[in-house]
Amino acid sequence: MRCSFSILAGLLATGMIFGLSETWATGASSSETTHIVSAGETLFSIALHYYGDGTRYRRIAEANGLKPPYVIHPGQKLLIPGATAETASVGPSGSEPTTSPASPEEIARATSSAPLLLPTEMTALEVEGDARLIRSTEPARILRRGTRLEEGDILLLDSREARVLLSTSLGERLVLEGAARFEIRELSASEADSRRIYRLESGRLEFAVPHRPDLSLFAIHTPSGRVALRSGEGALTVLDSHRTAISIWRGEATVSNAFGVRDVPAGRGMILRTLEPSDTIVALPETPHVTIETAPHTIVVAIAAEAERNFRVILFSDADGMHNVGGVTGHTDQTGVAVRRLPARAGRYWIRCTTLTRTFLEGIPTAAGPILLREDNP
């Protein structure tokens, strides 16, 4: 069995960030109703309305052929499989089930009639490993899947294996990982002006911010300075209290600290420093090409990139890239090739491969999957 993939990891919108999903569009049936998306809605909030459980958002995604990052737009029609007559009758849409595009009048009505967005629309969609939530009015508690987050909340990840996938009402997706401390400073949102301000004290944060005219500020503060953008994708890694690695995959970021202001365009990165002027803005490593083969109890990964380029391969058991079940690091040889074998049990897997500089700047990742590993793989 052989499969070959070279797919840029797309993160934008309401549903991180990682990997690909095997989803299939389904037609309308008697057990499905239709929902017209309003401004500020996410798949999580829609699933919460119809099923009483926001973590069932993948069911809606699969019924509508949506793959990560699950992009939805105001006025878009979504099939809601298995919605009861009661929930359908009180839902925002009373339209007949159909997958045809919404009319301009429906889009205008869905957008203009939407209420002001709440300032607390952030949800922990997935939690892997040990993570805690600190809220000023409550004792510290374990962060669980589906938790709604507020301004002032602090997330603490207690191990290198911990990962948290966050989604907001503006469609951002954030993945926090490693031994991290992350603070939500502002989640203001209205139909005219929205602001998102966070602080990453330690760990790694991967972000995807879709373009929205109402988003006036998306900013991440770090110990070495601030990173701001209107839309785009990238990753930040706090290396220590004086250095932060900044990789911008799409869009453009404005980076600032006491030494000045720099613009970092797509495909570029830099090390932001506090004790001395920051490094020159440099090109990120090229996106690796990945080829997958399977063997008994083994997934074989062949990587093609620049010669002697560092890389990281992570094996996940889910399409969202939350459940890490293995991985390997290394570097390509003088011809730009490397082969690694990952032991695994029978099951479905997704792989993510990232090239790295020696200063931990990251190229745009390549994702592959699903990979089916059977007991009888030759």
PDB file of N, CA and C in Angstrom, residues 196-230:
ATOM      1  N   ARG A 196      -8.644  41.333  19.758  1.00  0.00           N
ATOM      2  CA  ARG A 196      -8.171  40.132  20.426  1.00  0.00           C
ATOM      3  C   ARG A 196      -6.740  40.380  20.889  1.00  0.00           C
ATOM      4  N   ILE A 197      -6.524  40.328  22.196  1.00  0.00           N
ATOM      5  CA  ILE A 197      -5.190  40.555  22.748  1.00  0.00           C
ATOM      6  C   ILE A 197      -4.872  39.421  23.716  1.00  0.00           C
ATOM      7  N   TYR A 198      -3.720  38.779  23.495  1.00  0.00           N
ATOM      8  CA  TYR A 198      -3.284  37.663  24.329  1.00  0.00           C
ATOM      9  C   TYR A 198      -1.847  37.909  24.787  1.00  0.00           C
ATOM     10  N   ARG A 199      -1.433  37.107  25.775  1.00  0.00           N
ATOM     11  CA  ARG A 199      -0.018  37.103  26.165  1.00  0.00           C
ATOM     12  C   ARG A 199       0.460  35.663  26.270  1.00  0.00           C
ATOM     13  N   LEU A 200       1.524  35.379  25.538  1.00  0.00           N
ATOM     14  CA  LEU A 200       2.169  34.068  25.591  1.00  0.00           C
ATOM     15  C   LEU A 200       3.449  34.231  26.398  1.00  0.00           C
ATOM     16  N   GLU A 201       3.439  33.721  27.619  1.00  0.00           N
ATOM     17  CA  GLU A 201       4.586  33.875  28.516  1.00  0.00           C
ATOM     18  C   GLU A 201       5.622  32.785  28.271  1.00  0.00           C
ATOM     19  N   SER A 202       5.164  31.612  27.894  1.00  0.00           N
ATOM     20  CA  SER A 202       6.065  30.491  27.612  1.00  0.00           C
ATOM     21  C   SER A 202       5.339  29.503  26.710  1.00  0.00           C
ATOM     22  N   GLY A 203       6.106  28.574  26.115  1.00  0.00           N
ATOM     23  CA  GLY A 203       5.502  27.575  25.239  1.00  0.00           C
ATOM     24  C   GLY A 203       5.443  28.014  23.789  1.00  0.00           C
ATOM     25  N   ARG A 204       4.610  27.307  23.032  1.00  0.00           N
ATOM     26  CA  ARG A 204       4.459  27.558  21.593  1.00  0.00           C
ATOM     27  C   ARG A 204       2.994  27.802  21.267  1.00  0.00           C
ATOM     28  N   LEU A 205       2.734  28.760  20.369  1.00  0.00           N
ATOM     29  CA  LEU A 205       1.380  29.082  19.946  1.00  0.00           C
ATOM     30  C   LEU A 205       1.333  29.123  18.425  1.00  0.00           C
ATOM     31  N   GLU A 206       0.424  28.342  17.855  1.00  0.00           N
ATOM     32  CA  GLU A 206       0.172  28.388  16.421  1.00  0.00           C
ATOM     33  C   GLU A 206      -1.172  29.087  16.225  1.00  0.00           C
ATOM     34  N   PHE A 207      -1.249  30.004  15.278  1.00  0.00           N
ATOM     35  CA  PHE A 207      -2.450  30.816  15.129  1.00  0.00           C
ATOM     36  C   PHE A 207      -2.897  30.879  13.688  1.00  0.00           C
ATOM     37  N   ALA A 208      -4.216  31.010  13.515  1.00  0.00           N
ATOM     38  CA  ALA A 208      -4.828  31.218  12.210  1.00  0.00           C
ATOM     39  C   ALA A 208      -5.931  32.256  12.391  1.00  0.00           C
ATOM     40  N   VAL A 209      -5.802  33.370  11.701  1.00  0.00           N
ATOM     41  CA  VAL A 209      -6.722  34.497  11.865  1.00  0.00           C
ATOM     42  C   VAL A 209      -7.333  34.818  10.505  1.00  0.00           C
ATOM     43  N   PRO A 210      -8.622  34.528  10.287  1.00  0.00           N
ATOM     44  CA  PRO A 210      -9.246  34.840   8.993  1.00  0.00           C
ATOM     45  C   PRO A 210      -9.448  36.338   8.841  1.00  0.00           C
ATOM     46  N   HIS A 211      -9.512  36.787   7.598  1.00  0.00           N
ATOM     47  CA  HIS A 211      -9.757  38.209   7.345  1.00  0.00           C
ATOM     48  C   HIS A 211     -11.197  38.561   7.694  1.00  0.00           C
ATOM     49  N   ARG A 212     -11.354  39.596   8.509  1.00  0.00           N
ATOM     50  CA  ARG A 212     -12.681  40.121   8.846  1.00  0.00           C
ATOM     51  C   ARG A 212     -12.572  41.626   8.939  1.00  0.00           C
ATOM     52  N   PRO A 213     -13.488  42.374   8.311  1.00  0.00           N
ATOM     53  CA  PRO A 213     -13.402  43.834   8.351  1.00  0.00           C
ATOM     54  C   PRO A 213     -13.588  44.407   9.741  1.00  0.00           C
ATOM     55  N   ASP A 214     -14.268  43.667  10.642  1.00  0.00           N
ATOM     56  CA  ASP A 214     -14.517  44.203  11.979  1.00  0.00           C
ATOM     57  C   ASP A 214     -13.358  43.943  12.937  1.00  0.00           C
ATOM     58  N   LEU A 215     -12.365  43.145  12.555  1.00  0.00           N
ATOM     59  CA  LEU A 215     -11.248  42.853  13.447  1.00  0.00           C
ATOM     60  C   LEU A 215     -10.202  43.953  13.309  1.00  0.00           C
ATOM     61  N   SER A 216     -10.141  44.834  14.304  1.00  0.00           N
ATOM     62  CA  SER A 216      -9.205  45.957  14.249  1.00  0.00           C
ATOM     63  C   SER A 216      -7.848  45.610  14.838  1.00  0.00           C
ATOM     64  N   LEU A 217      -7.787  44.611  15.726  1.00  0.00           N
ATOM     65  CA  LEU A 217      -6.506  44.279  16.343  1.00  0.00           C
ATOM     66  C   LEU A 217      -6.493  42.820  16.781  1.00  0.00           C
ATOM     67  N   PHE A 218      -5.478  42.098  16.335  1.00  0.00           N
ATOM     68  CA  PHE A 218      -5.152  40.775  16.858  1.00  0.00           C
ATOM     69  C   PHE A 218      -3.694  40.854  17.276  1.00  0.00           C
ATOM     70  N   ALA A 219      -3.423  40.750  18.566  1.00  0.00           N
ATOM     71  CA  ALA A 219      -2.064  40.951  19.065  1.00  0.00           C
ATOM     72  C   ALA A 219      -1.707  39.885  20.080  1.00  0.00           C
ATOM     73  N   ILE A 220      -0.459  39.446  20.025  1.00  0.00           N
ATOM     74  CA  ILE A 220       0.075  38.490  20.987  1.00  0.00           C
ATOM     75  C   ILE A 220       1.307  39.120  21.625  1.00  0.00           C
ATOM     76  N   HIS A 221       1.256  39.336  22.915  1.00  0.00           N
ATOM     77  CA  HIS A 221       2.401  39.853  23.657  1.00  0.00           C
ATOM     78  C   HIS A 221       3.258  38.685  24.124  1.00  0.00           C
ATOM     79  N   THR A 222       4.564  38.874  24.062  1.00  0.00           N
ATOM     80  CA  THR A 222       5.508  37.876  24.545  1.00  0.00           C
ATOM     81  C   THR A 222       6.513  38.581  25.463  1.00  0.00           C
ATOM     82  N   PRO A 223       7.362  37.841  26.171  1.00  0.00           N
ATOM     83  CA  PRO A 223       8.359  38.508  27.014  1.00  0.00           C
ATOM     84  C   PRO A 223       9.324  39.400  26.234  1.00  0.00           C
ATOM     85  N   SER A 224       9.466  39.175  24.934  1.00  0.00           N
ATOM     86  CA  SER A 224      10.418  39.958  24.151  1.00  0.00           C
ATOM     87  C   SER A 224       9.773  40.981  23.228  1.00  0.00           C
ATOM     88  N   GLY A 225       8.444  41.105  23.235  1.00  0.00           N
ATOM     89  CA  GLY A 225       7.791  42.099  22.402  1.00  0.00           C
ATOM     90  C   GLY A 225       6.410  41.665  21.955  1.00  0.00           C
ATOM     91  N   ARG A 226       5.823  42.444  21.034  1.00  0.00           N
ATOM     92  CA  ARG A 226       4.464  42.214  20.585  1.00  0.00           C
ATOM     93  C   ARG A 226       4.425  41.859  19.105  1.00  0.00           C
ATOM     94  N   VAL A 227       3.505  40.941  18.763  1.00  0.00           N
ATOM     95  CA  VAL A 227       3.261  40.563  17.376  1.00  0.00           C
ATOM     96  C   VAL A 227       1.803  40.878  17.071  1.00  0.00           C
ATOM     97  N   ALA A 228       1.536  41.689  16.039  1.00  0.00           N
ATOM     98  CA  ALA A 228       0.169  42.085  15.696  1.00  0.00           C
ATOM     99  C   ALA A 228      -0.073  41.860  14.216  1.00  0.00           C
ATOM    100  N   LEU A 229      -1.326  41.519  13.866  1.00  0.00           N
ATOM    101  CA  LEU A 229      -1.701  41.346  12.469  1.00  0.00           C
ATOM    102  C   LEU A 229      -3.203  41.493  12.317  1.00  0.00           C
ATOM    103  N   ARG A 230      -3.658  41.674  11.079  1.00  0.00           N
ATOM    104  CA  ARG A 230      -5.084  41.751  10.790  1.00  0.00           C
ATOM    105  C   ARG A 230      -5.635  40.401  10.363  1.00  0.00           C
TER     106      ARG A 230
END
